Every structure is written in C-alpha cells, then in structure tokens.
C-alpha cells in the first residue's frame, strides 16, 4: 500500500494511562516519537466539574516542553451526571456547564476538536423524548463551540451503551437535525464494526464532515491496539487514503487489559501502524 497518512496524524490518548501520572504519559509519548495528543480530560490527569477546571497553562507548558500538540479534547463522560441526555433539568444544566468548561479548557490547550456522543436516556422512557434532549444539548454545545472557534465531533456508541446514536443511520439523522456549522462527525471504528458497517459507508455518507476518528482495532466489547482485534488495518488505512482523509487517528485504547503497562501497548500499537504511514 502506498502510504499517505502521516505519523503526525496519529494522536495517542491518555485514557489507558489513568493509573499513571500525566507526566508519565507525556514522557512516554515523547519517547515513542508521538507529536499529537488526543487529551482525555479525566482524573487523575485533569480535574473538572461544572464550576471549575484544571490549570491549562501548566498543562500547555508540559506539552510545549516535550514538543507535543493537543489536537482534540474528550471530556470524561461515562457516568450519568456528566452526559448529554440527562433527564432531570437541574442536573442537565450542570452537565451543560461541565461540558462548557471542557470546551473552554480545550480552547486554552489549543484544541480545535471536542469529542461528543449522544448520551443516553432511561430505558423506560420514550426514545424520541430522549433524542430531543440529546439534540437540544448538542445544539447548545455547538453554539459554545462556535464561540470558542472549534467543532464538536460526534461518535456513535454501542447498543449496550445507548439507545440513541448507535448506527450510521442514527448519526446521519442527528447530523441533519442539528444542522450546525460547528457540529461534525467522528468515525469510531469499534461501534462501526459492531454495527456491521464499513468506513467506506461512513465516508460515502458524510464525506468531509468526518473530521476526526477513533481509529482502533476492536472486538465487540473493546477498543484495542492494532493486532489485538479483528479489523484489517491495511484495508482500513487504504479506505482513509481513498477518501483523502486528513484528520487525526485518535488512539482511544480503553480496554482494561492495557492499564498495567500502557506504554508497552502504545509501542506495540505504533509498530503496527508505522508499517503503513509516512514519517
């Protein structure tokens, strides 16, 4: 395969380093030769609530001293209190303020992309009611993103995580209904594969509106390093090349098997990827 994806497009994430310090993660990326960081804004690396957030000047200094660039920001959003479809109005407002702080922090770190998903509603409620709450939250967030000169990039989740945006069709519906210049699409290869879809189908549907990826190997349950799952890496990269994708390949390696030695996982992952990318 003739490579056109560049090494600088590979953006490693710190989510599987959460049992290590932020400095350890950043030092590891410098040693591996990574220059782009997809920053997961969760503890212990980043502290944020609906009232305040960590000092981004200090983090920016740490990045600059290692010649690292923060290219996108993913606020921790795996618990009910911080997600995009909260039922209770007072908690929903706190969640909106939490994500607003995340976008402000992302802007201070120089990010131009903020990761989002649809969130999830109660299983006992009407899906359309939950859909409208999610859409309203994301529209409000898109307005903030526009003010902060960045875009939201929405990923799908798996069916066990939400009843809202799970498939390509769901993503297209949400994209069309929000219809906002600061609202774009992220291709996550894990829910894509679980839904038995292809990257080509996503690019045919969204084209240049795909502005970010969670580009990982996978099985039905986890985001894995390349070689530990079932996706064909060379074919996947050929598809990105075919559609002239020039965004980032965020490595959201979140399976718990990598928590004990995340740097070893990153090294193995980069060996697989670097067979097919340009320097």
Short mmCIF file of N, CA, C and O in Angstrom, two decimals, residues 23-136:
data_model
loop_
_atom_site.label_atom_id
_atom_site.label_comp_id
_atom_site.label_asym_id
_atom_site.label_seq_id
_atom_site.Cartn_x
_atom_site.Cartn_y
_atom_site.Cartn_z
N UNK A 23 2.52 13.34 33.75
CA UNK A 23 3.90 13.46 33.31
C UNK A 23 4.42 12.14 32.74
O UNK A 23 5.16 12.14 31.74
N UNK A 24 4.04 11.04 33.36
CA UNK A 24 4.46 9.73 32.84
C UNK A 24 3.91 9.53 31.42
O UNK A 24 4.64 9.09 30.52
N UNK A 25 2.64 9.86 31.21
CA UNK A 25 2.04 9.72 29.88
C UNK A 25 2.77 10.60 28.87
O UNK A 25 3.12 10.13 27.77
N UNK A 26 2.99 11.85 29.21
CA UNK A 26 3.63 12.77 28.26
C UNK A 26 5.06 12.34 27.96
O UNK A 26 5.51 12.41 26.80
N UNK A 27 5.80 11.91 28.98
CA UNK A 27 7.17 11.42 28.76
C UNK A 27 7.16 10.20 27.84
O UNK A 27 8.03 10.06 26.97
N UNK A 28 6.18 9.32 28.04
CA UNK A 28 6.08 8.13 27.20
C UNK A 28 5.86 8.50 25.74
O UNK A 28 6.48 7.91 24.84
N UNK A 29 5.01 9.48 25.49
CA UNK A 29 4.74 9.88 24.10
C UNK A 29 5.97 10.49 23.45
O UNK A 29 6.25 10.26 22.27
N UNK A 30 6.71 11.26 24.23
CA UNK A 30 7.94 11.85 23.70
C UNK A 30 8.94 10.74 23.33
O UNK A 30 9.58 10.80 22.26
N UNK A 31 9.06 9.73 24.18
CA UNK A 31 9.99 8.63 23.91
C UNK A 31 9.56 7.83 22.69
O UNK A 31 10.38 7.39 21.89
N UNK A 32 8.26 7.64 22.52
CA UNK A 32 7.74 6.84 21.41
C UNK A 32 7.87 7.61 20.09
O UNK A 32 7.96 7.01 19.02
N UNK A 33 7.90 8.93 20.16
CA UNK A 33 8.01 9.74 18.95
C UNK A 33 6.68 10.29 18.47
O UNK A 33 6.54 10.66 17.30
N UNK A 34 5.69 10.34 19.37
CA UNK A 34 4.40 10.92 19.06
C UNK A 34 4.47 12.44 19.21
O UNK A 34 5.13 12.96 20.10
N UNK A 35 3.76 13.16 18.32
CA UNK A 35 3.72 14.61 18.42
C UNK A 35 2.32 15.15 18.68
O UNK A 35 2.16 16.30 19.07
N UNK A 36 1.28 14.32 18.45
CA UNK A 36 -0.11 14.77 18.57
C UNK A 36 -0.80 14.00 19.70
O UNK A 36 -0.72 12.77 19.77
N UNK A 37 -1.49 14.74 20.55
CA UNK A 37 -2.16 14.17 21.72
C UNK A 37 -3.66 14.38 21.60
O UNK A 37 -4.13 15.50 21.36
N UNK A 38 -4.43 13.31 21.79
CA UNK A 38 -5.88 13.40 21.97
C UNK A 38 -6.12 13.34 23.47
O UNK A 38 -6.00 12.28 24.08
N UNK A 39 -6.45 14.47 24.05
CA UNK A 39 -6.44 14.57 25.51
C UNK A 39 -7.77 14.13 26.11
O UNK A 39 -8.83 14.70 25.81
N UNK A 40 -7.70 13.10 26.93
CA UNK A 40 -8.85 12.65 27.71
C UNK A 40 -8.88 13.45 29.01
O UNK A 40 -7.98 13.36 29.83
N UNK A 41 -9.92 14.27 29.19
CA UNK A 41 -9.98 15.19 30.31
C UNK A 41 -10.61 14.58 31.54
O UNK A 41 -11.68 15.02 31.98
N UNK A 42 -9.98 13.54 32.08
CA UNK A 42 -10.49 12.89 33.27
C UNK A 42 -9.41 12.73 34.32
O UNK A 42 -8.22 12.80 34.01
N UNK A 43 -9.81 12.49 35.58
CA UNK A 43 -8.83 12.31 36.64
C UNK A 43 -8.07 10.99 36.48
O UNK A 43 -8.63 10.04 35.95
N UNK A 44 -6.79 10.96 36.89
CA UNK A 44 -6.09 11.98 37.66
C UNK A 44 -5.37 13.04 36.82
O UNK A 44 -4.71 13.92 37.37
N UNK A 45 -5.49 12.97 35.50
CA UNK A 45 -4.73 13.88 34.63
C UNK A 45 -5.38 15.25 34.52
O UNK A 45 -4.69 16.24 34.25
N UNK A 46 -6.70 15.30 34.69
CA UNK A 46 -7.41 16.56 34.53
C UNK A 46 -8.64 16.54 35.42
O UNK A 46 -9.39 15.56 35.43
N UNK A 47 -8.83 17.61 36.16
CA UNK A 47 -9.95 17.71 37.10
C UNK A 47 -10.90 18.80 36.62
O UNK A 47 -10.49 19.92 36.34
N UNK A 48 -12.16 18.45 36.54
CA UNK A 48 -13.13 19.40 36.02
C UNK A 48 -14.51 19.07 36.59
O UNK A 48 -14.87 17.91 36.76
N UNK A 49 -15.27 20.12 36.89
CA UNK A 49 -16.68 19.95 37.23
C UNK A 49 -17.44 21.10 36.58
O UNK A 49 -16.91 21.76 35.69
N UNK A 50 -18.66 21.35 37.02
CA UNK A 50 -19.45 22.39 36.36
C UNK A 50 -19.09 23.80 36.83
O UNK A 50 -19.62 24.77 36.32
N UNK A 51 -18.16 23.89 37.79
CA UNK A 51 -17.77 25.19 38.30
C UNK A 51 -16.34 25.58 37.95
O UNK A 51 -16.03 26.77 37.86
N UNK A 52 -15.45 24.61 37.76
CA UNK A 52 -14.04 24.93 37.55
C UNK A 52 -13.35 23.81 36.78
O UNK A 52 -13.93 22.73 36.58
N UNK A 53 -12.10 24.07 36.40
CA UNK A 53 -11.30 23.04 35.74
C UNK A 53 -9.82 23.31 35.98
O UNK A 53 -9.43 24.40 36.41
N UNK A 54 -9.00 22.31 35.70
CA UNK A 54 -7.57 22.37 35.97
C UNK A 54 -6.90 23.53 35.25
O UNK A 54 -7.39 24.04 34.24
N UNK A 55 -5.74 23.90 35.76
CA UNK A 55 -4.95 24.99 35.19
C UNK A 55 -4.35 24.54 33.86
O UNK A 55 -3.44 23.71 33.82
N UNK A 56 -4.88 25.07 32.77
CA UNK A 56 -4.43 24.66 31.44
C UNK A 56 -3.07 25.26 31.08
O UNK A 56 -2.37 24.72 30.21
N UNK A 57 -2.68 26.36 31.72
CA UNK A 57 -1.37 26.94 31.44
C UNK A 57 -0.27 25.96 31.81
O UNK A 57 0.71 25.80 31.07
N UNK A 58 -0.42 25.31 32.95
CA UNK A 58 0.57 24.34 33.39
C UNK A 58 0.65 23.16 32.43
O UNK A 58 1.73 22.70 32.06
N UNK A 59 -0.51 22.67 32.00
CA UNK A 59 -0.54 21.55 31.06
C UNK A 59 0.07 21.97 29.72
O UNK A 59 0.83 21.21 29.11
N UNK A 60 -0.26 23.16 29.26
CA UNK A 60 0.31 23.66 28.00
C UNK A 60 1.83 23.73 28.06
O UNK A 60 2.52 23.39 27.08
N UNK A 61 2.36 24.15 29.19
CA UNK A 61 3.81 24.21 29.36
C UNK A 61 4.43 22.82 29.30
O UNK A 61 5.49 22.61 28.70
N UNK A 62 3.76 21.86 29.92
CA UNK A 62 4.24 20.48 29.88
C UNK A 62 4.26 19.97 28.44
O UNK A 62 5.20 19.26 28.03
N UNK A 63 3.24 20.30 27.67
CA UNK A 63 3.18 19.87 26.27
C UNK A 63 4.30 20.51 25.45
O UNK A 63 5.02 19.83 24.71
N UNK A 64 4.44 21.83 25.59
CA UNK A 64 5.45 22.54 24.80
C UNK A 64 6.86 22.04 25.10
O UNK A 64 7.69 21.93 24.19
N UNK A 65 7.13 21.75 26.37
CA UNK A 65 8.48 21.31 26.75
C UNK A 65 8.84 19.96 26.12
O UNK A 65 10.02 19.61 26.04
N UNK A 66 7.84 19.23 25.65
CA UNK A 66 8.07 17.92 25.03
C UNK A 66 7.74 17.93 23.53
O UNK A 66 7.68 16.88 22.91
N UNK A 67 7.50 19.11 22.98
CA UNK A 67 7.15 19.26 21.56
C UNK A 67 5.90 18.45 21.20
O UNK A 67 5.82 17.82 20.15
N UNK A 68 4.91 18.48 22.10
CA UNK A 68 3.65 17.80 21.89
C UNK A 68 2.55 18.82 21.63
O UNK A 68 2.56 19.92 22.19
N UNK A 69 1.60 18.44 20.81
CA UNK A 69 0.47 19.31 20.47
C UNK A 69 -0.83 18.60 20.84
O UNK A 69 -1.04 17.45 20.48
N UNK A 70 -1.70 19.31 21.57
CA UNK A 70 -3.01 18.77 21.92
C UNK A 70 -3.97 19.09 20.77
O UNK A 70 -4.26 20.25 20.51
N UNK A 71 -4.44 18.07 20.09
CA UNK A 71 -5.22 18.29 18.86
C UNK A 71 -6.73 18.11 19.07
O UNK A 71 -7.52 18.57 18.24
N UNK A 72 -7.13 17.42 20.13
CA UNK A 72 -8.55 17.26 20.41
C UNK A 72 -8.74 16.92 21.89
O UNK A 72 -7.80 16.49 22.56
N UNK A 73 -9.95 17.15 22.36
CA UNK A 73 -10.25 17.03 23.79
C UNK A 73 -11.49 16.17 23.96
O UNK A 73 -12.51 16.37 23.28
N UNK A 74 -11.41 15.22 24.87
CA UNK A 74 -12.54 14.34 25.17
C UNK A 74 -12.83 14.44 26.67
O UNK A 74 -12.06 13.93 27.49
N UNK A 75 -13.89 15.13 27.04
CA UNK A 75 -14.25 15.25 28.45
C UNK A 75 -14.73 13.90 28.96
O UNK A 75 -15.44 13.17 28.27
N UNK A 76 -14.32 13.53 30.18
CA UNK A 76 -14.80 12.29 30.77
C UNK A 76 -16.31 12.33 30.88
O UNK A 76 -16.88 13.24 31.48
N UNK A 77 -16.97 11.33 30.28
CA UNK A 77 -18.45 11.38 30.21
C UNK A 77 -19.04 9.98 30.26
O UNK A 77 -19.94 9.64 29.49
N UNK A 78 -18.54 9.16 31.17
CA UNK A 78 -19.02 7.79 31.25
C UNK A 78 -20.02 7.59 32.40
O UNK A 78 -20.64 6.53 32.48
N UNK A 79 -20.17 8.58 33.27
CA UNK A 79 -21.12 8.47 34.36
C UNK A 79 -22.34 9.34 34.07
O UNK A 79 -22.27 10.32 33.35
N UNK A 80 -23.45 8.98 34.69
CA UNK A 80 -24.71 9.65 34.36
C UNK A 80 -24.67 11.15 34.60
O UNK A 80 -25.25 11.93 33.86
N UNK A 81 -23.95 11.58 35.63
CA UNK A 81 -24.00 13.00 35.99
C UNK A 81 -23.35 13.91 34.95
O UNK A 81 -23.61 15.11 34.93
N UNK A 82 -22.48 13.35 34.12
CA UNK A 82 -21.84 14.14 33.07
C UNK A 82 -22.06 13.45 31.73
O UNK A 82 -21.20 12.72 31.24
N UNK A 83 -23.23 13.65 31.15
CA UNK A 83 -23.51 13.12 29.82
C UNK A 83 -24.55 14.02 29.15
O UNK A 83 -25.00 14.99 29.72
N UNK A 84 -24.89 13.69 27.91
CA UNK A 84 -25.57 14.64 27.03
C UNK A 84 -27.08 14.50 27.00
O UNK A 84 -27.74 15.24 26.27
N UNK A 85 -27.63 13.61 27.80
CA UNK A 85 -29.06 13.34 27.68
C UNK A 85 -29.72 13.16 29.05
O UNK A 85 -30.64 12.37 29.22
N UNK A 86 -29.27 13.90 30.03
CA UNK A 86 -29.79 13.76 31.39
C UNK A 86 -31.26 14.18 31.44
O UNK A 86 -31.65 15.20 30.88
N UNK A 87 -32.03 13.39 32.14
CA UNK A 87 -33.48 13.62 32.21
C UNK A 87 -33.82 14.80 33.12
O UNK A 87 -34.65 15.65 32.78
N UNK A 88 -33.20 14.86 34.30
CA UNK A 88 -33.55 15.86 35.30
C UNK A 88 -33.01 17.24 34.91
O UNK A 88 -31.80 17.39 34.70
N UNK A 89 -33.88 18.26 34.78
CA UNK A 89 -33.46 19.57 34.27
C UNK A 89 -32.30 20.19 35.03
O UNK A 89 -31.38 20.75 34.41
N UNK A 90 -32.34 20.12 36.38
CA UNK A 90 -31.27 20.78 37.14
C UNK A 90 -29.93 20.07 36.92
O UNK A 90 -28.87 20.73 36.82
N UNK A 91 -29.95 18.76 36.82
CA UNK A 91 -28.70 18.03 36.57
C UNK A 91 -28.25 18.22 35.12
O UNK A 91 -27.05 18.28 34.84
N UNK A 92 -29.19 18.34 34.22
CA UNK A 92 -28.85 18.58 32.81
C UNK A 92 -28.14 19.91 32.65
O UNK A 92 -27.17 20.03 31.88
N UNK A 93 -28.57 20.92 33.40
CA UNK A 93 -27.91 22.22 33.32
C UNK A 93 -26.49 22.16 33.87
O UNK A 93 -25.57 22.76 33.32
N UNK A 94 -26.32 21.42 34.96
CA UNK A 94 -24.96 21.26 35.49
C UNK A 94 -24.07 20.54 34.48
O UNK A 94 -22.90 20.88 34.33
N UNK A 95 -24.64 19.55 33.81
CA UNK A 95 -23.87 18.82 32.82
C UNK A 95 -23.48 19.74 31.66
O UNK A 95 -22.34 19.69 31.16
N UNK A 96 -24.40 20.60 31.22
CA UNK A 96 -24.08 21.55 30.16
C UNK A 96 -22.94 22.47 30.59
O UNK A 96 -22.01 22.72 29.81
N UNK A 97 -22.96 22.92 31.82
CA UNK A 97 -21.88 23.78 32.32
C UNK A 97 -20.56 23.02 32.41
O UNK A 97 -19.48 23.57 32.17
N UNK A 98 -20.66 21.74 32.78
CA UNK A 98 -19.46 20.89 32.81
C UNK A 98 -18.83 20.81 31.42
O UNK A 98 -17.62 21.03 31.25
N UNK A 99 -19.63 20.53 30.40
CA UNK A 99 -19.09 20.42 29.05
C UNK A 99 -18.64 21.78 28.51
O UNK A 99 -17.68 21.86 27.73
N UNK A 100 -19.32 22.83 28.92
CA UNK A 100 -18.86 24.17 28.53
C UNK A 100 -17.47 24.43 29.08
O UNK A 100 -16.60 24.97 28.39
N UNK A 101 -17.24 24.05 30.34
CA UNK A 101 -15.89 24.19 30.90
C UNK A 101 -14.89 23.35 30.11
O UNK A 101 -13.74 23.76 29.90
N UNK A 102 -15.33 22.17 29.67
CA UNK A 102 -14.45 21.34 28.85
C UNK A 102 -14.06 22.02 27.55
O UNK A 102 -12.90 21.96 27.13
N UNK A 103 -15.01 22.69 26.92
CA UNK A 103 -14.70 23.38 25.67
C UNK A 103 -13.79 24.57 25.92
O UNK A 103 -12.90 24.86 25.11
N UNK A 104 -13.99 25.28 27.02
CA UNK A 104 -13.10 26.38 27.35
C UNK A 104 -11.68 25.88 27.62
O UNK A 104 -10.70 26.49 27.17
N UNK A 105 -11.60 24.77 28.34
CA UNK A 105 -10.28 24.18 28.60
C UNK A 105 -9.62 23.74 27.30
O UNK A 105 -8.43 23.98 27.08
N UNK A 106 -10.40 23.11 26.43
CA UNK A 106 -9.87 22.66 25.15
C UNK A 106 -9.32 23.83 24.34
O UNK A 106 -8.24 23.74 23.74
N UNK A 107 -10.05 24.94 24.34
CA UNK A 107 -9.59 26.13 23.61
C UNK A 107 -8.27 26.65 24.20
O UNK A 107 -7.36 27.04 23.46
N UNK A 108 -8.15 26.63 25.51
CA UNK A 108 -6.92 27.09 26.16
C UNK A 108 -5.74 26.18 25.81
O UNK A 108 -4.60 26.64 25.76
N UNK A 109 -6.03 24.91 25.57
CA UNK A 109 -4.97 23.97 25.21
C UNK A 109 -4.67 23.98 23.71
O UNK A 109 -3.78 23.26 23.25
N UNK A 110 -5.40 24.78 22.95
CA UNK A 110 -5.16 24.90 21.52
C UNK A 110 -5.90 23.89 20.68
O UNK A 110 -5.63 23.76 19.48
N UNK A 111 -6.86 23.17 21.28
CA UNK A 111 -7.63 22.16 20.53
C UNK A 111 -8.66 22.83 19.64
O UNK A 111 -9.25 23.84 20.01
N UNK A 112 -8.92 22.22 18.51
CA UNK A 112 -9.97 22.69 17.62
C UNK A 112 -11.05 21.64 17.40
O UNK A 112 -11.92 21.80 16.56
N UNK A 113 -10.98 20.56 18.19
CA UNK A 113 -11.97 19.49 18.09
C UNK A 113 -12.33 19.01 19.49
O UNK A 113 -11.45 18.76 20.31
N UNK A 114 -13.64 18.89 19.74
CA UNK A 114 -14.14 18.45 21.04
C UNK A 114 -15.05 17.25 20.81
O UNK A 114 -16.05 17.34 20.10
N UNK A 115 -14.70 16.10 21.39
CA UNK A 115 -15.43 14.86 21.15
C UNK A 115 -16.75 14.85 21.92
O UNK A 115 -16.79 15.19 23.11
N UNK A 116 -17.82 14.39 21.27
CA UNK A 116 -19.12 14.24 21.94
C UNK A 116 -19.78 12.94 21.45
O UNK A 116 -19.35 12.33 20.48
N UNK A 117 -20.83 12.55 22.16
CA UNK A 117 -21.71 11.47 21.69
C UNK A 117 -23.14 11.86 22.05
O UNK A 117 -23.39 12.95 22.56
N UNK A 118 -24.07 10.97 21.82
CA UNK A 118 -25.48 11.31 22.03
C UNK A 118 -25.90 11.23 23.49
O UNK A 118 -26.96 11.75 23.86
N UNK A 119 -25.08 10.61 24.35
CA UNK A 119 -25.54 10.32 25.69
C UNK A 119 -26.61 9.23 25.67
O UNK A 119 -26.83 8.58 24.64
N UNK A 120 -27.29 9.07 26.80
CA UNK A 120 -28.30 8.00 26.86
C UNK A 120 -29.44 8.41 27.79
O UNK A 120 -29.26 9.13 28.76
N UNK A 121 -30.63 7.93 27.47
CA UNK A 121 -31.80 8.17 28.29
C UNK A 121 -32.15 6.94 29.11
O UNK A 121 -31.51 5.89 29.00
N UNK A 122 -33.19 7.08 29.92
CA UNK A 122 -33.67 5.93 30.69
C UNK A 122 -34.28 4.89 29.75
O UNK A 122 -34.97 5.24 28.78
N UNK A 123 -34.08 3.63 30.06
CA UNK A 123 -34.63 2.56 29.23
C UNK A 123 -36.16 2.50 29.30
O UNK A 123 -36.80 1.91 28.44
N UNK A 124 -36.73 3.12 30.34
CA UNK A 124 -38.19 3.09 30.50
C UNK A 124 -38.89 4.24 29.79
O UNK A 124 -40.12 4.29 29.78
N UNK A 125 -38.13 5.18 29.21
CA UNK A 125 -38.77 6.35 28.59
C UNK A 125 -38.86 6.21 27.08
O UNK A 125 -38.21 5.36 26.47
N UNK A 126 -39.66 7.08 26.49
CA UNK A 126 -39.81 7.12 25.05
C UNK A 126 -38.49 7.57 24.40
O UNK A 126 -37.90 8.57 24.80
N UNK A 127 -38.05 6.83 23.38
CA UNK A 127 -36.78 7.14 22.73
C UNK A 127 -36.78 8.53 22.13
O UNK A 127 -35.76 9.25 22.20
N UNK A 128 -37.88 8.96 21.56
CA UNK A 128 -37.91 10.27 20.91
C UNK A 128 -37.77 11.40 21.92
O UNK A 128 -37.20 12.45 21.61
N UNK A 129 -38.29 11.20 23.13
CA UNK A 129 -38.10 12.22 24.16
C UNK A 129 -36.63 12.35 24.51
O UNK A 129 -36.10 13.47 24.65
N UNK A 130 -35.96 11.21 24.68
CA UNK A 130 -34.52 11.24 24.97
C UNK A 130 -33.75 11.83 23.79
O UNK A 130 -32.80 12.60 23.98
N UNK A 131 -34.16 11.49 22.58
CA UNK A 131 -33.50 12.03 21.38
C UNK A 131 -33.55 13.55 21.37
O UNK A 131 -32.55 14.22 21.09
N UNK A 132 -34.69 14.12 21.67
CA UNK A 132 -34.84 15.57 21.66
C UNK A 132 -33.96 16.23 22.72
O UNK A 132 -33.38 17.29 22.47
N UNK A 133 -33.85 15.62 23.89
CA UNK A 133 -32.97 16.18 24.93
C UNK A 133 -31.52 16.17 24.46
O UNK A 133 -30.79 17.15 24.64
N UNK A 134 -31.11 15.05 23.89
CA UNK A 134 -29.74 14.95 23.39
C UNK A 134 -29.48 15.99 22.31
O UNK A 134 -28.47 16.70 22.33
N UNK A 135 -30.40 16.10 21.37
CA UNK A 135 -30.24 17.07 20.28
C UNK A 135 -30.17 18.49 20.82
O UNK A 135 -29.30 19.27 20.40
N UNK A 136 -31.04 18.83 21.76
CA UNK A 136 -31.03 20.19 22.31
C UNK A 136 -29.72 20.49 23.01
O UNK A 136 -29.17 21.60 22.88
#
